[in-house]
Structures are given as C-alpha cells and as structure tokens.
CSV table of C-alpha atoms in Angstrom, one decimal:
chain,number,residue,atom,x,y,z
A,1,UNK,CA,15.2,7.3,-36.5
A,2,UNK,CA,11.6,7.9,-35.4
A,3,UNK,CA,10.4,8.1,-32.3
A,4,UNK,CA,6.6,7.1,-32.0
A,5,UNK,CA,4.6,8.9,-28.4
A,6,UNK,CA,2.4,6.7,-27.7
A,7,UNK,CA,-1.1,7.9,-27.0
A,8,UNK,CA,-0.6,11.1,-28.6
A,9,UNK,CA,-2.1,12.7,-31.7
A,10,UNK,CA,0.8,14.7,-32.6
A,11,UNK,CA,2.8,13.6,-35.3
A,12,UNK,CA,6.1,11.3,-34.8
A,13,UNK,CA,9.2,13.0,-34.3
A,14,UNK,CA,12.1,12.3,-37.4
A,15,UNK,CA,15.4,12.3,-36.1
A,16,UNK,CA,17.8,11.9,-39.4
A,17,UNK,CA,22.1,11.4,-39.3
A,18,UNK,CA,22.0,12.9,-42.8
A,19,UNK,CA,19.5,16.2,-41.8
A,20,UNK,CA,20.6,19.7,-42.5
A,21,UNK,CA,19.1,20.7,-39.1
A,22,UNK,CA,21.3,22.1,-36.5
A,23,UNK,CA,18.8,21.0,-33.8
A,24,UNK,CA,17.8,17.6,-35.2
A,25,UNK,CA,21.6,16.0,-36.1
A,26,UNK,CA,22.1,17.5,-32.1
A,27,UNK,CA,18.7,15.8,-31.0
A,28,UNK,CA,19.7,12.6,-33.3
A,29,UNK,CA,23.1,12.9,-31.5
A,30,UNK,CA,22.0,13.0,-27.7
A,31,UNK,CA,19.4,9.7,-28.8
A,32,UNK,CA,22.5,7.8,-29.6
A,33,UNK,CA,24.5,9.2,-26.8
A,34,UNK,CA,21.5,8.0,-24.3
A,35,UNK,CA,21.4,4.7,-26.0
A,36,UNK,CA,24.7,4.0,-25.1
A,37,UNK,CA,24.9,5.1,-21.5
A,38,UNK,CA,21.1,3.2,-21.1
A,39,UNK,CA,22.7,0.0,-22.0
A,40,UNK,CA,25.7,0.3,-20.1
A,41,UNK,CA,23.9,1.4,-16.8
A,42,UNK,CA,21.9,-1.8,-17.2
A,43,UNK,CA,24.8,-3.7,-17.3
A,44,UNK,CA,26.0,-2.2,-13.7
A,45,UNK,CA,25.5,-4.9,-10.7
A,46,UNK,CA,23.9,-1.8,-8.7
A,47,UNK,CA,22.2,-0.1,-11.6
A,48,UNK,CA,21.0,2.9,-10.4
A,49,UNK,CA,21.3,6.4,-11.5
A,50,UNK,CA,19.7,9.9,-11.7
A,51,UNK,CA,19.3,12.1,-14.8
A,52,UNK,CA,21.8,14.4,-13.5
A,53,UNK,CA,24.4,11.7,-13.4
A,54,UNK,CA,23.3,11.0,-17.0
A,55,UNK,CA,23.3,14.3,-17.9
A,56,UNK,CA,27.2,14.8,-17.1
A,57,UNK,CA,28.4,12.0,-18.8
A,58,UNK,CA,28.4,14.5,-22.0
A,59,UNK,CA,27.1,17.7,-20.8
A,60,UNK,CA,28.1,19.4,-24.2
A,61,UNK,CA,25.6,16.7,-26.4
A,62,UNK,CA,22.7,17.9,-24.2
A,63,UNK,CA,23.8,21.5,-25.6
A,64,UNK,CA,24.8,22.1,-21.7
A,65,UNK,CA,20.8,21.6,-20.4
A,66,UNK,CA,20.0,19.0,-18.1
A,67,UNK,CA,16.1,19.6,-19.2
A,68,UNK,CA,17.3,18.8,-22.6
A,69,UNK,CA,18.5,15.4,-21.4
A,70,UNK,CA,15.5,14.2,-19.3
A,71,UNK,CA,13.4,15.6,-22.2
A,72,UNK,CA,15.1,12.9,-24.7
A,73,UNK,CA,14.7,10.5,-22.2
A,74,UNK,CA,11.1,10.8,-21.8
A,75,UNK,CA,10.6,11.1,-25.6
A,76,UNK,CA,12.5,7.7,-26.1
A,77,UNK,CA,12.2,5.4,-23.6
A,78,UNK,CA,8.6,6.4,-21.9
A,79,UNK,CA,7.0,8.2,-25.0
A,80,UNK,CA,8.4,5.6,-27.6
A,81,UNK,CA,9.3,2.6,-25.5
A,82,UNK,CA,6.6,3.1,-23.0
A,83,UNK,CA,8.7,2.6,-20.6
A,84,UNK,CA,9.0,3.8,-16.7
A,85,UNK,CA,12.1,5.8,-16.3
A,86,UNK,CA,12.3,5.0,-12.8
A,87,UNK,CA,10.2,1.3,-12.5
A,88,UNK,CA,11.8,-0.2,-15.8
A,89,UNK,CA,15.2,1.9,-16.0
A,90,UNK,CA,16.2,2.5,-12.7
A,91,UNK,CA,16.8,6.4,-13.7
A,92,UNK,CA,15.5,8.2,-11.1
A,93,UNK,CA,15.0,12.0,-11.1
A,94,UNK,CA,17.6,14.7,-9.7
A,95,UNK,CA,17.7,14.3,-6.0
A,96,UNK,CA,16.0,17.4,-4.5
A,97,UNK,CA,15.0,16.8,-0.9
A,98,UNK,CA,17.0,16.9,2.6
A,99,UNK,CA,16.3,15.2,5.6
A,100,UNK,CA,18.1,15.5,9.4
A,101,UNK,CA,17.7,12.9,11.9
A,102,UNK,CA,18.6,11.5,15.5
A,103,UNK,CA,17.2,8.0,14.6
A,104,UNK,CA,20.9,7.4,13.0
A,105,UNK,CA,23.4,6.8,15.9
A,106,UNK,CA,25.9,9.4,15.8
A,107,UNK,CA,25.1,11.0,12.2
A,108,UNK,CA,24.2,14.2,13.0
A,109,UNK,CA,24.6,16.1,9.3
A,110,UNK,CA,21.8,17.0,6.7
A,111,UNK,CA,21.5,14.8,3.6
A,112,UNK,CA,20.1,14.5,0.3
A,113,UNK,CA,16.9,11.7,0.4
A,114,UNK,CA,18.5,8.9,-0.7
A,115,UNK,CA,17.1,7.1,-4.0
A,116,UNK,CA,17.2,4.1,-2.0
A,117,UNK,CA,15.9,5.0,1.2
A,118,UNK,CA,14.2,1.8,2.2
A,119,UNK,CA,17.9,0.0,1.9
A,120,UNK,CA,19.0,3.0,4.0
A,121,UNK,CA,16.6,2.7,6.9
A,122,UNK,CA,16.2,-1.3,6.8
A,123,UNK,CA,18.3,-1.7,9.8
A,124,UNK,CA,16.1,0.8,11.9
A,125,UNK,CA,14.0,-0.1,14.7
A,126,UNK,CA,12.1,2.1,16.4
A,127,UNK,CA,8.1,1.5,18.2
A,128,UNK,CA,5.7,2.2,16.4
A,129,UNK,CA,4.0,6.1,17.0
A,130,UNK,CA,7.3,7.5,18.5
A,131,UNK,CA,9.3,8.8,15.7
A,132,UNK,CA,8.4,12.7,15.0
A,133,UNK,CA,8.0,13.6,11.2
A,134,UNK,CA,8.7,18.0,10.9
A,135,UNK,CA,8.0,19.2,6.6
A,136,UNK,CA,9.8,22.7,6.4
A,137,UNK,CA,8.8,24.4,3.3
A,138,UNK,CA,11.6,26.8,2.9
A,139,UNK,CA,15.2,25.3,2.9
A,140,UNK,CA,16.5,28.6,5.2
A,141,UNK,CA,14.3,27.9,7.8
A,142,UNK,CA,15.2,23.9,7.6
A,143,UNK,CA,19.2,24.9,7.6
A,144,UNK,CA,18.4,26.9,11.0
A,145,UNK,CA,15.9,24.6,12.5
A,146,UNK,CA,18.6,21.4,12.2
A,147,UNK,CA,21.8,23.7,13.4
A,148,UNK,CA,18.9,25.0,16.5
A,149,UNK,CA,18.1,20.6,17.4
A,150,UNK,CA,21.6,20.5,17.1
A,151,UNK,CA,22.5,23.0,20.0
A,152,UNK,CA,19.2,20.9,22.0
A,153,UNK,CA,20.8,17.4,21.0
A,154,UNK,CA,21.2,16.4,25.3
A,155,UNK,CA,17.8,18.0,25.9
A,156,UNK,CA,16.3,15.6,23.2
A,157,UNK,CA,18.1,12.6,23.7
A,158,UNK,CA,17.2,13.0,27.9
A,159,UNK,CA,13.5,13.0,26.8
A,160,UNK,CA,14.4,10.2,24.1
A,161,UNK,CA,12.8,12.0,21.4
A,162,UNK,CA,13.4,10.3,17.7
A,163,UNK,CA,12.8,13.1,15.0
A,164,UNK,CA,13.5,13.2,11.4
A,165,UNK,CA,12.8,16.5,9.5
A,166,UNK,CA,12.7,17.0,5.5
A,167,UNK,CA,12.4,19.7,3.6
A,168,UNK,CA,11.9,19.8,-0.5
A,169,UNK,CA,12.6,23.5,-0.5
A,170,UNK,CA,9.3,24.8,-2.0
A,171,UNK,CA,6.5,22.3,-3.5
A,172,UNK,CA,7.8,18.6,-2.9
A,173,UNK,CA,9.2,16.3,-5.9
A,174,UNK,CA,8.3,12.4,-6.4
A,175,UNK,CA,11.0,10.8,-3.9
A,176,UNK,CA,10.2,13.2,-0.9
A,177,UNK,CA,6.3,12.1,-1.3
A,178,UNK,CA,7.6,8.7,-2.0
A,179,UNK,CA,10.0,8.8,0.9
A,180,UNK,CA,7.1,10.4,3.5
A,181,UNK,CA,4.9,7.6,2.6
A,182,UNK,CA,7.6,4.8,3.6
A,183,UNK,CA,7.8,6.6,6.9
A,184,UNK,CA,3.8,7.2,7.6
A,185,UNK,CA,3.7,3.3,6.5
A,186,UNK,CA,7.1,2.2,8.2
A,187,UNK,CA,6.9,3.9,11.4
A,188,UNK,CA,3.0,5.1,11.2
A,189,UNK,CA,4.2,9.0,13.6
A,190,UNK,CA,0.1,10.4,14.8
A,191,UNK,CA,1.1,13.3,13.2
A,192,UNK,CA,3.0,14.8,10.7
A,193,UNK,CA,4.1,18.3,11.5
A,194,UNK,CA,4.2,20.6,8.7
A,195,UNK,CA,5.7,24.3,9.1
A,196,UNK,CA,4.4,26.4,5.8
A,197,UNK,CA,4.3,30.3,4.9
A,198,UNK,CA,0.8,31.8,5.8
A,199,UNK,CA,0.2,32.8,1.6
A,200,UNK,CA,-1.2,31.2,-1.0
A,201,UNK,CA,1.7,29.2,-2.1
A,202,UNK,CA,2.5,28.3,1.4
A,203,UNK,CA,-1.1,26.4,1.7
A,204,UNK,CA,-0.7,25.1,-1.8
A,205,UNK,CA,2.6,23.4,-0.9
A,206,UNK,CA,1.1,21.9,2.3
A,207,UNK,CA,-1.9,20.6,0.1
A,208,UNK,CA,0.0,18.7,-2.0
A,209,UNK,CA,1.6,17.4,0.9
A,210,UNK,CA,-1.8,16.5,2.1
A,211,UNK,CA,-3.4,14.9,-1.1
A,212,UNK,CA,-0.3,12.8,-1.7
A,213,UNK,CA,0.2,11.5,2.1
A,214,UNK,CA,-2.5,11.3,3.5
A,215,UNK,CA,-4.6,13.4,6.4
A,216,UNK,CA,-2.3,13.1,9.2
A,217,UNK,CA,-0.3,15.8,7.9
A,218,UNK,CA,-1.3,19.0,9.7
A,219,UNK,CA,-0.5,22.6,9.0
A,220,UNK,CA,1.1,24.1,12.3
A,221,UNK,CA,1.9,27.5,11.4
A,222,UNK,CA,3.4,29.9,10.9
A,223,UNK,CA,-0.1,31.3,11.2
A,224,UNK,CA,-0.8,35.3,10.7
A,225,UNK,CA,-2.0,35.5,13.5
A,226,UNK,CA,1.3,34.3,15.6
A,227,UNK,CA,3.4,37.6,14.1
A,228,UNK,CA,3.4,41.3,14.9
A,229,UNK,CA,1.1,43.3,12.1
A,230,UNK,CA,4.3,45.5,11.6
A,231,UNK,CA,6.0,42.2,9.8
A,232,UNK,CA,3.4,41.1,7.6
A,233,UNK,CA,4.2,41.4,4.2
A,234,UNK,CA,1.4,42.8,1.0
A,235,UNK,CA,-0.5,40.2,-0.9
A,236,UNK,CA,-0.5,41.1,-5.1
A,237,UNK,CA,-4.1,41.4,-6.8
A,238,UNK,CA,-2.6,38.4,-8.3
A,239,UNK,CA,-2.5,36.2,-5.1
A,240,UNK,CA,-6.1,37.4,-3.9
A,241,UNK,CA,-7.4,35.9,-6.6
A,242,UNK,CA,-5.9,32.3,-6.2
A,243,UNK,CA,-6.8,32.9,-2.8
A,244,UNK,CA,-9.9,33.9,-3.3
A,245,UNK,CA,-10.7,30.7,-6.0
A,246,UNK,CA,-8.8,28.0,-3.0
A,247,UNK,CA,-11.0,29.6,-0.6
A,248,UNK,CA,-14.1,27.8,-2.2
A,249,UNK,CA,-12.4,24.1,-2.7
A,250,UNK,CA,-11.7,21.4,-0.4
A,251,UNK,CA,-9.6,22.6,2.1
A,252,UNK,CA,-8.9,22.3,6.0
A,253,UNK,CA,-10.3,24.4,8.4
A,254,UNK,CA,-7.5,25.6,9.1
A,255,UNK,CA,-5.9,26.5,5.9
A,256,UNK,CA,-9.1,27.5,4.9
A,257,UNK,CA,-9.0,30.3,8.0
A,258,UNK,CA,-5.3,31.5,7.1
A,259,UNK,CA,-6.5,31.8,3.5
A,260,UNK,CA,-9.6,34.1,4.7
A,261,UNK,CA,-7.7,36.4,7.0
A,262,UNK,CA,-4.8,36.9,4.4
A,263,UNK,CA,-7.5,37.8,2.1
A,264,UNK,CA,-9.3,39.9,4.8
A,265,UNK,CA,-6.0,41.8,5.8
A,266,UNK,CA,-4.6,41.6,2.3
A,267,UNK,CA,-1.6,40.5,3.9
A,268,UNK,CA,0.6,37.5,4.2
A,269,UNK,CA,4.0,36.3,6.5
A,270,UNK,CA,6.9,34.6,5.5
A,271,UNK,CA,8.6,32.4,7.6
A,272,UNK,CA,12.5,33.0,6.5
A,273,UNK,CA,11.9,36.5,6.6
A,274,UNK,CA,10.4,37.0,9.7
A,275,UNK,CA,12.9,39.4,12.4
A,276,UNK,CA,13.2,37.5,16.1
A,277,UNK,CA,11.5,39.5,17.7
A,278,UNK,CA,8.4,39.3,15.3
A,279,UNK,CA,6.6,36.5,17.2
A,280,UNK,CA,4.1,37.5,19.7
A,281,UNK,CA,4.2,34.4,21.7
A,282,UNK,CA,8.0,33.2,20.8
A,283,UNK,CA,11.4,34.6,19.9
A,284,UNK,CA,12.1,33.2,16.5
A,285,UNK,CA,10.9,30.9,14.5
A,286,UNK,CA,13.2,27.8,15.7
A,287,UNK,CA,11.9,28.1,19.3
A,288,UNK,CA,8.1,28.5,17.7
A,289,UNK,CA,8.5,25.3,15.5
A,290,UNK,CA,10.4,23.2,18.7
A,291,UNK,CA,7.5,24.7,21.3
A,292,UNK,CA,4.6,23.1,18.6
A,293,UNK,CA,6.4,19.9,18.0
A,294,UNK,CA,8.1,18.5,21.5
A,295,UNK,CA,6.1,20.4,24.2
C-alpha cells in the first residue's frame, strides 16, 4: 500500500502486510481498520462522526493514541485522497468547546458545541441585535460565570436578556470559530464580549478570536489595571519577549495598552486565579464580567 501526499516533496509512505516493521504492519493495520469504519460511516442515514468516536472503535490498533488515528486519517484520505475530512467525509474533529444559554426554553445546563449546530438552533427566533455573545477563555472562570447567571436567571429573564456564552478553554478550535460565525451571521449581536487574561497568551487567544470573526469582538478585561498590584502575578524573560515582538504588529488599542503596561510592570493577572477581594472596582470576577456585559 502506498499512500501518495499530494503537494509534498517528501517521499511516499510504503505501508507493506508482509513488512518486518513493528510500526509499519501496525500503521498498515490501522489503514485497513479506517477503511473499514470509513465505508461503513458512509453508509449511515445520519453519517456523521468525530475522530474520537473513530478512534474508539479499536482503541488498541491506534496503539491507544487518538493523534495516531487522526494522523492516519489525514495521511489517507486528505494527503492521498485529497479529500476534506470534514466537507467530503463528514468526520469532524473532537468536540472541544461549551456553550450556556437562556435562548433555549427551559435548558439551563452547559453543553458541548454541537457538530451540527445550525440543525440545533434552526428553530430559534430571536430580533436581530438582542442576543448577547460572552468568549471566556479559561473553562474555570466559564464553569463559575454560568452557575453565577444561574443564581441571576429572574433578574435576566425580568430585563428579557437572551445570552449565550462559549468558551474553548484556551485558544479556540475550528467548530467554536465556525459556530461564532453562524451567530455574528445568524443573529448579527453589536458586540461580542470577550473576557481574556491580561498576558501574552491571553491577547493571543483573543486575537485569533478577532482575525477569524471579525472586528466586533472586543477585549473587555480582565485589564491590569482592574486588580490590586498585590495579585498580579511575574511575567518570564520568555513572555517579555513575545510581548515585546506583538507589541510592534497589528493590534487594538487596547490590547496593544495591556501588552505595554505588562511589559512596563513586568507583571501580568490571571483571571481564575484572582482572590475576591482582588478587584478594585468589583468583588469577583463573575460580578466584574455581568457589570461589563448587562449594565
């Protein structure tokens, strides 16, 4: 068996039944295995899947690593094939993201993005301009956040505020930016309302945010500034230098000012870690991201 990457100038790969090679009769092995579950996923009426699900069908011919299995994928159907896992296949990648909403009647729970979101929401009608879109980078402070708008849920509702808040704890995968832009196109919210860390990685996160969905995404803290000097945490030499290099590219004013005073103050905050009593405007961070979003 040989499989052929397209565009590449590396040699093809040899996969042979009759090879002395531990790794290659496992790798020849797996090939056959994903053959077989290929065909019979595109024989399902609702033929959709994730490489996870793929992945578990015969966890031990993947020598138990799920990155073993989407790397054989990718090396046979897009590589060789050239082939879209998720546009030709319907194999879509491990889901990763959450989201919590009150635009649902009476589904009050956190849940994974679905892989077929448009299905999910087709039955939603809402004005255009009056649903709120919250990104929370860290999955802590989006676990807190949704059990906090739970304990608010009569508040909300008397104000009829419709929310919906996602997080993809840490730098976003392709359905959470492929689910954010069905809402900015769906339900067009003026702003989307992104809660980051004030560090490097924080601002990188919300960037890619930013160049994948467009400009109506807005950092909105947490900004040094907003917590007590006795809670912010040391920067590495490490970090001043990506900071220092982001500092001179395209970036928002206002990222572009939390990126100069960390770099001033050699300091940075982190949202999840932050104490309640840290804020020097609110109590914690919940009340902080509720006072920037619905008052």
């Amino acid at each position: 068996m040989v499989l052929i990457k397209k565009d590449s100038k590396r040699k093809a790969k040899i996969y042979n039944s009759i090879s002395d090679n531990q790794l290659e009769l496992l790798n020849f092995n797996g090939i056959l295995k994903l053959i077989k579950i290929i065909i019979n996923h595109l024989n399902q009426p609702q033929n959709l899947t994730t490489i996870r699900d793929i992945y578990y069908q015969d966890v031990e011919i993947f020598n138990k690593n799920q990155q073993e299995c989407k790397k054989l994928l990718v090396e046979l159907f897009e590589e060789s094939f050239g082939w879209s896992l998720t546009d030709d296949l319907n194999i879509h990648p491990t889901q990763k993201g959450l989201f919590f909403s009150n635009i649902l009647v009476n589904k009050y729970e956190v849940s994974l993005i679905p892989i077929n979101f448009i299905e999910y929401f087709k039955d939603i009608k809402l004005e255009r301009n009056t649903i709120k879109v919250i990104i929370l980078e860290k999955d802590a402070v989006f676990q807190s956040f949704c059990q906090y708008l739970m304990n608010q849920k009569h508040q909300l509702n008397n104000h009829q505020f419709k929310y919906i808040i996602i997080t993809a704890k840490g730098f976003a995968d392709n359905l959470t930016i492929k689910f954010l832009t069905f809402l900015n196109l769906e339900f067009q919210p003026t702003t989307i309302y992104g809660f980051f860390d004030s560090d490097i990685y924080g601002i990188m996160i919300y960037s890619q945010y930013k160049e994948k969905c467009g400009d109506n995404i807005e950092f909105n803290g947490i900004f040094l500034m907003d917590i007590a000097p006795k809670n912010w945490l040391n920067i590495s030499d490490r970090d001043f230098g990506i900071m220092s290099t982001m500092s001179n590219k395209d970036v928002s004013t206002t990222t572009h000012r939390e990126i100069t005073r960390g770099m001033y103050f050699h300091k940075k905050v982190e949202m999840n870690v932050i104490s309640d009593k840290s804020l020097t405007t609110d109590t914690n961070y919940n009340q902080y991201i509720f006072k920037k979003v619905f008052q």
